[in-house]
């Protein structure tokens, strides 16, 4: 918490402290108000609605967050209102939960924020429909409470971002200069586009893309060089990282009147002085060009905006995602069906028990099934034990503490102060909701607390058992594999992405994506999404293995490359021509050619086009390195067989 309330330099952050004080005062006031007027449940509904709104609609700059609030908040208010009312109509309640869970399971195909929003809506639906919170209250009171909570969440977001609306965007862009690895640039580019596409931040991203591609090229060349040359190249990379870290501080700052000396250094100069050799790989010039591009953008700070992409591109890509995953061949769709089936069985059990102590059953079921894990049931036993033991310990705590009712506002306050963490850890969000449900319902039951604790623990175990049973049965019914074929999945993904790259290269003067290109994108989307779910199948012990790590890296890099190519397919013709050398380089890397190189991309081009070109090369380099590790090649950058790459003339339908 101390680090959250401080700036990156360690000094107190008045904005974050103001946010924390606002949350604590509001929660304390709502708690006192609720107990004074016997409105504890409406206060709890308002608090939960505020948490859900901040988790699902936050995470970027103020303007895009407000746009998400505009469409997400009404849905959330309706869910929190209709959910408790639907308990009197079991068929409606079951249908509502099943439809929401199925839809939430499919939304990861559309992107990270869709995934977070869908999972949050699913959690809100389960809480509102099955836990008994708000049951018996009139509709107007439920609606007022939920609307007040959504309004409070909106007010918190405005308070937290009004003084510096674009802080999150600058932070995301700055991370591209600090964090190597696949997917970082795509996340920053998405945040930049959502925030209006400011020119200077786009220029920073373009420079960072060139810098990152050149950096990965040097590291790849170091793998192929003798020990002395490899050491020289790695020292250049280390100096580059130090200069980039200084530039990242300038990017995060709200204004910049000049750069420090350390940010203006040539990273190769010190290495040349020590090594005595003056010959340098071509990629070093790419590093210099990228750093110069970033330096100029940071100092000049052009506040104009780049042209927005064509609105039809977004619709086309959503349609492709639907085509790719609305099939039993998609692991994402299979797991969405698995979650829906398990939740439907759990709903029947909850309705048959008709006991308030069953309120945690469905949340525990959803926690054990871990909907974000796609096809995975591995690790479900660990989550089962954690859920049952956690509920048992919580029941014991309620029995021993004289002021146990204060646990609910304390958990709500903690959730409001930790929305960033909840956004990235769905299991933690569900665990907090289980804790709130158990405490709230246990204190309302007119029974011995020890008996209440036993009942909650038993029903939590029932929910976990349903998740395990339905998950196992579904493996026998749905066309999936319990034993993952890692190498086969990697080959299939490389095959599909390579076909997509070639389809864009062959599109030539075609103004709109052709049927062949659309079919290639659908196949690449399905294959990369399947590969993204593969590491969960390898995670049997809770510890990341070498296979899991290399597979995850390959999946992230290939999916990021797929996003780059799909975006490029819908860009103007001049940007596609600009990125043509990068497409060729990426294709060469994917099909196994051993010589990485940086394509020639004009530095004065549009930021969006240069960003895409540099990102293509970087992600292809990351993918190639991960492919080598996954396929078990002892000799890095070995020229491997081309048998798994689809011929250019074959349609990826």
CSV table of N, CA, C and O in Angstrom, one decimal, residues 217 220-221 224 584-585 588-589 592-598 621 624 637-639:
chain,number,residue,atom,x,y,z
A,217,UNK,N,17.3,-8.2,-32.5
A,217,UNK,CA,18.2,-8.6,-33.6
A,217,UNK,C,19.6,-8.8,-33.0
A,217,UNK,O,20.3,-9.8,-33.3
A,220,UNK,N,19.8,-11.9,-31.0
A,220,UNK,CA,19.7,-13.1,-31.9
A,220,UNK,C,21.1,-13.3,-32.5
A,220,UNK,O,21.6,-14.5,-32.6
A,221,UNK,N,21.8,-12.2,-32.9
A,221,UNK,CA,23.1,-12.3,-33.5
A,221,UNK,C,24.1,-12.8,-32.5
A,221,UNK,O,25.1,-13.5,-32.8
A,224,UNK,N,24.4,-16.4,-32.2
A,224,UNK,CA,25.1,-17.1,-33.4
A,224,UNK,C,26.6,-16.8,-33.4
A,224,UNK,O,27.3,-17.2,-34.3
A,584,UNK,N,8.1,-9.2,-45.1
A,584,UNK,CA,9.0,-10.2,-45.7
A,584,UNK,C,9.9,-10.7,-44.7
A,584,UNK,O,10.2,-11.9,-44.6
A,585,UNK,N,10.5,-9.8,-43.8
A,585,UNK,CA,11.4,-10.2,-42.8
A,585,UNK,C,10.7,-11.2,-41.8
A,585,UNK,O,11.3,-12.2,-41.3
A,588,UNK,N,10.2,-14.6,-43.3
A,588,UNK,CA,11.5,-15.3,-43.4
A,588,UNK,C,11.8,-15.9,-42.0
A,588,UNK,O,12.3,-17.1,-41.9
A,589,UNK,N,11.6,-15.2,-41.0
A,589,UNK,CA,11.8,-15.7,-39.6
A,589,UNK,C,10.9,-16.8,-39.3
A,589,UNK,O,11.4,-17.8,-38.7
A,592,UNK,N,11.8,-20.3,-40.9
A,592,UNK,CA,13.0,-21.0,-40.4
A,592,UNK,C,14.3,-20.5,-41.0
A,592,UNK,O,15.3,-21.1,-40.7
A,593,UNK,N,14.3,-19.3,-41.7
A,593,UNK,CA,15.6,-18.8,-42.2
A,593,UNK,C,16.4,-18.2,-41.0
A,593,UNK,O,15.8,-17.6,-40.1
A,594,UNK,N,17.7,-18.5,-41.0
A,594,UNK,CA,18.4,-18.2,-39.8
A,594,UNK,C,19.0,-16.8,-39.6
A,594,UNK,O,19.6,-16.6,-38.6
A,595,UNK,N,18.8,-15.9,-40.6
A,595,UNK,CA,19.5,-14.6,-40.5
A,595,UNK,C,18.5,-13.5,-40.2
A,595,UNK,O,17.8,-13.1,-41.1
A,596,UNK,N,18.4,-13.1,-38.9
A,596,UNK,CA,17.5,-11.9,-38.6
A,596,UNK,C,18.1,-10.6,-39.1
A,596,UNK,O,19.3,-10.4,-39.1
A,597,UNK,N,17.2,-9.7,-39.6
A,597,UNK,CA,17.7,-8.4,-40.0
A,597,UNK,C,16.6,-7.4,-39.8
A,597,UNK,O,15.4,-7.7,-39.7
A,598,UNK,N,17.0,-6.1,-39.8
A,598,UNK,CA,16.0,-5.0,-39.7
A,598,UNK,C,15.7,-4.5,-41.0
A,598,UNK,O,16.6,-4.1,-41.8
A,621,UNK,N,10.8,-12.0,-34.2
A,621,UNK,CA,12.0,-12.4,-33.5
A,621,UNK,C,11.7,-13.1,-32.2
A,621,UNK,O,12.3,-14.1,-31.9
A,624,UNK,N,10.3,-16.5,-33.1
A,624,UNK,CA,11.3,-17.4,-33.6
A,624,UNK,C,12.1,-18.0,-32.4
A,624,UNK,O,12.4,-19.2,-32.4
A,637,UNK,N,18.5,-20.6,-33.6
A,637,UNK,CA,18.5,-20.0,-34.9
A,637,UNK,C,18.9,-21.0,-36.0
A,637,UNK,O,19.4,-20.6,-37.0
A,638,UNK,N,18.7,-22.3,-35.7
A,638,UNK,CA,18.9,-23.3,-36.7
A,638,UNK,C,17.9,-23.2,-37.8
A,638,UNK,O,16.7,-22.9,-37.5
A,639,UNK,N,18.2,-23.5,-39.0
A,639,UNK,CA,17.3,-23.4,-40.1
A,639,UNK,C,16.5,-24.7,-40.1
A,639,UNK,O,16.9,-25.8,-40.5
